[in-house]
CSV table of C-alpha atoms in Angstrom, one decimal:
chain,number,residue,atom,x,y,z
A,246,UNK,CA,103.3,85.5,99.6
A,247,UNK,CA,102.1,88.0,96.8
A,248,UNK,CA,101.9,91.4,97.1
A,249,UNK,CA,100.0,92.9,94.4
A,250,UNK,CA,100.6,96.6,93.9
A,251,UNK,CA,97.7,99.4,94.0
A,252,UNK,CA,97.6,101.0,90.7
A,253,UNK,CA,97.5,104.9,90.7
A,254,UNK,CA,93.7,104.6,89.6
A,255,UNK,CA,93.4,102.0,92.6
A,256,UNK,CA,94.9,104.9,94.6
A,257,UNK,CA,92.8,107.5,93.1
A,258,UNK,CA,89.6,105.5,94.3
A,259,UNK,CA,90.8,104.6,97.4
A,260,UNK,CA,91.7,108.4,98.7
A,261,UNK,CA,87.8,109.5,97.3
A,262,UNK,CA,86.0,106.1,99.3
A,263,UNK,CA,88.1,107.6,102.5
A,264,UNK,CA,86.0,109.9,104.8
A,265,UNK,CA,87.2,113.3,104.4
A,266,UNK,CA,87.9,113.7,108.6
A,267,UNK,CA,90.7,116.1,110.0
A,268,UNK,CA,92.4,113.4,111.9
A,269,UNK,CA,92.1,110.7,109.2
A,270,UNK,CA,95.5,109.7,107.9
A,271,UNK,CA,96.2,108.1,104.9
A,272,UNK,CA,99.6,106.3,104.5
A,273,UNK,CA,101.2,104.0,101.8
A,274,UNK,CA,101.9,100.3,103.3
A,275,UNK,CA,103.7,98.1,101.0
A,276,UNK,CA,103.0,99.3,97.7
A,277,UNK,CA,99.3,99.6,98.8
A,278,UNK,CA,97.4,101.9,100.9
A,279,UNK,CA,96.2,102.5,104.9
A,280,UNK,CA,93.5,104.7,106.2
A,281,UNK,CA,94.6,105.1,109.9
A,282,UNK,CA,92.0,107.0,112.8
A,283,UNK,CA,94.2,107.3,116.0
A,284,UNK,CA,96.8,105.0,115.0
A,285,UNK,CA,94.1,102.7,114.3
A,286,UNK,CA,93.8,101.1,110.8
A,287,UNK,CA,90.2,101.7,109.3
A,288,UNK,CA,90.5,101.1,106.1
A,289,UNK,CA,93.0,99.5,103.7
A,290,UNK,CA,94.0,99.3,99.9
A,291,UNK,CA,95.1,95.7,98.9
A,292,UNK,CA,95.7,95.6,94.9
A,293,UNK,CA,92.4,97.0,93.8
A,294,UNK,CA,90.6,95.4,96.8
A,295,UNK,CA,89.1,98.0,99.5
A,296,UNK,CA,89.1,96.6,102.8
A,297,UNK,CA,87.4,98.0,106.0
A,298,UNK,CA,87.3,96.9,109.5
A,299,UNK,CA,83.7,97.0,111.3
A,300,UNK,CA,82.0,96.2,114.6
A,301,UNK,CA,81.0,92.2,114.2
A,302,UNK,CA,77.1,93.5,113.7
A,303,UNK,CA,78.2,95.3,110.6
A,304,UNK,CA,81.0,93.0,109.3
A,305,UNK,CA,77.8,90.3,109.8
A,306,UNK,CA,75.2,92.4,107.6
A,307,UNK,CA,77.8,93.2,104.9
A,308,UNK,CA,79.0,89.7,104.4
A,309,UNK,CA,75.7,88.4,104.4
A,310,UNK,CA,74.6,91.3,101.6
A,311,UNK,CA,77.5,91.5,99.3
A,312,UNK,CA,79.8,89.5,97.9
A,313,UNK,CA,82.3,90.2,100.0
A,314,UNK,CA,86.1,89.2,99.5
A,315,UNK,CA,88.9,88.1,101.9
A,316,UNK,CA,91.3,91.1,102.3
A,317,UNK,CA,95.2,90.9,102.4
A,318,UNK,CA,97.2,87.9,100.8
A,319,UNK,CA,95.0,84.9,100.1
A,320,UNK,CA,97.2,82.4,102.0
A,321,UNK,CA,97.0,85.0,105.0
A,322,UNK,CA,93.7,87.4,104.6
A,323,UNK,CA,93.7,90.0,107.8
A,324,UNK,CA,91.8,88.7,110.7
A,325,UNK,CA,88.7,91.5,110.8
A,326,UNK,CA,88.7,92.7,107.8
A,327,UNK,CA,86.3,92.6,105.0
A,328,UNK,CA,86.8,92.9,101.5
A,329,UNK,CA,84.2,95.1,98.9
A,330,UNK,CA,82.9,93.5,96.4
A,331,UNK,CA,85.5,93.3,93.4
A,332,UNK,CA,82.4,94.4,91.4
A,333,UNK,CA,82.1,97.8,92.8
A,334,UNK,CA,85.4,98.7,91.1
A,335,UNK,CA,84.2,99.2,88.2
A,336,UNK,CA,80.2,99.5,88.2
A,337,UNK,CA,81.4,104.0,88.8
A,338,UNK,CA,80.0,106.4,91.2
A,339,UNK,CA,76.8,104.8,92.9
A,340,UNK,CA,79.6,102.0,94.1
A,341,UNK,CA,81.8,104.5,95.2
A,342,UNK,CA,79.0,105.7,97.1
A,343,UNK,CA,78.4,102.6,98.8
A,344,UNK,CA,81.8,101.6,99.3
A,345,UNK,CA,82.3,105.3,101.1
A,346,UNK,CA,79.2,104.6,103.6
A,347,UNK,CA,80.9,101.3,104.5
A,348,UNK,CA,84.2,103.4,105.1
A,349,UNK,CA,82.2,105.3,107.1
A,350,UNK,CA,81.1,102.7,109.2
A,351,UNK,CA,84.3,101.7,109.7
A,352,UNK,CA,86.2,104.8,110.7
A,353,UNK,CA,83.3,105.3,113.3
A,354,UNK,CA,83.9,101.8,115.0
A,355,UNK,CA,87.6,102.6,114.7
A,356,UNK,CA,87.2,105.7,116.2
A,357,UNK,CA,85.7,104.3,119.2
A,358,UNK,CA,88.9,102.4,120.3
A,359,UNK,CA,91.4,103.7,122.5
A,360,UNK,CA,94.7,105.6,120.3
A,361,UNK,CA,97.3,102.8,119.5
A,362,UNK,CA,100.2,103.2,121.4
A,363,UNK,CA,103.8,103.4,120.3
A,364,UNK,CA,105.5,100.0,120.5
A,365,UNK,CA,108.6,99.9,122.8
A,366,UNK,CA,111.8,99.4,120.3
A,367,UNK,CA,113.5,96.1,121.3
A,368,UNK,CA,116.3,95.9,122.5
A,369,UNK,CA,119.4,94.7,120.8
A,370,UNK,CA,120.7,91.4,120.9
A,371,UNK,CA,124.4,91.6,122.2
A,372,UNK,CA,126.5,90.7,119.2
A,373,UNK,CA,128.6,87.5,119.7
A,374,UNK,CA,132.1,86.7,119.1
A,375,UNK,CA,134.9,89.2,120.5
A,376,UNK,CA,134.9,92.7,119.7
A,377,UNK,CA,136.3,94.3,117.3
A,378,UNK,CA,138.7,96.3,119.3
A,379,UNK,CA,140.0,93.3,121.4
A,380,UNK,CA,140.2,90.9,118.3
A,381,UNK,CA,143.7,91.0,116.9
């Protein structure tokens, strides 16, 4: 599966698309980028591909408007996520803009859900074979 790497300029515009919101987190995720709202992804760096999660009325009006890109790995995009246009990358500012009121729209939805919980950590499998101490 490839993993493309956010750039530092990807990183750049992905930190100024983020709503600026007190309890929005912003954490890396392999080599790329998360925008987290009570545990909750929002938003997501991919490469240079800005993905947001939104309610199904949103995702629907977006998709049909834009032209949208899968988000995530190509053989494994994430389920609910849609991808901004590639284009907006590098049309500047009135993109940005855009691309910051669809973050917007997303961290609002998010917001909405209840806080993710902590998973439980697993428990260990018991090792097999004798153990060390009884093994001579």
């Amino acid at each position: 599966m490839d993993m493309p790497k956010a750039s530092e300029q990807d990183k750049e515009r992905f930190r100024r698309v983020v709503p600026d919101h007190p309890e929005v987190v912003v954490k890396p995720m392999f080599g790329n980028l998360g925008a987290f709202i009570n545990g909750n992804m929002f938003a997501g760096l991919f490469g240079s591909t800005i993905g947001v999660k939104l309610s199904d009325a949103d995702r629907a009006i977006l998709e049909s408007s834009e032209r949208t890109v899968p988000f995530g790995p190509a053989e494994r995009p994430m389920g609910g996520y849609t991808g901004l246009p590639e284009v907006w990358n590098e049309e500047g500012d009135g993109d940005d803009t855009r691309a910051r009121a669809w973050a917007e729209k997303a961290l609002g939805y998010i917001a909405t859900l209840p806080p993710k919980q902590p998973k439980e950590p697993k428990a260990r499998a018991p090792r097999s074979g004798t153990p060390r101490a009884a093994a001579k």
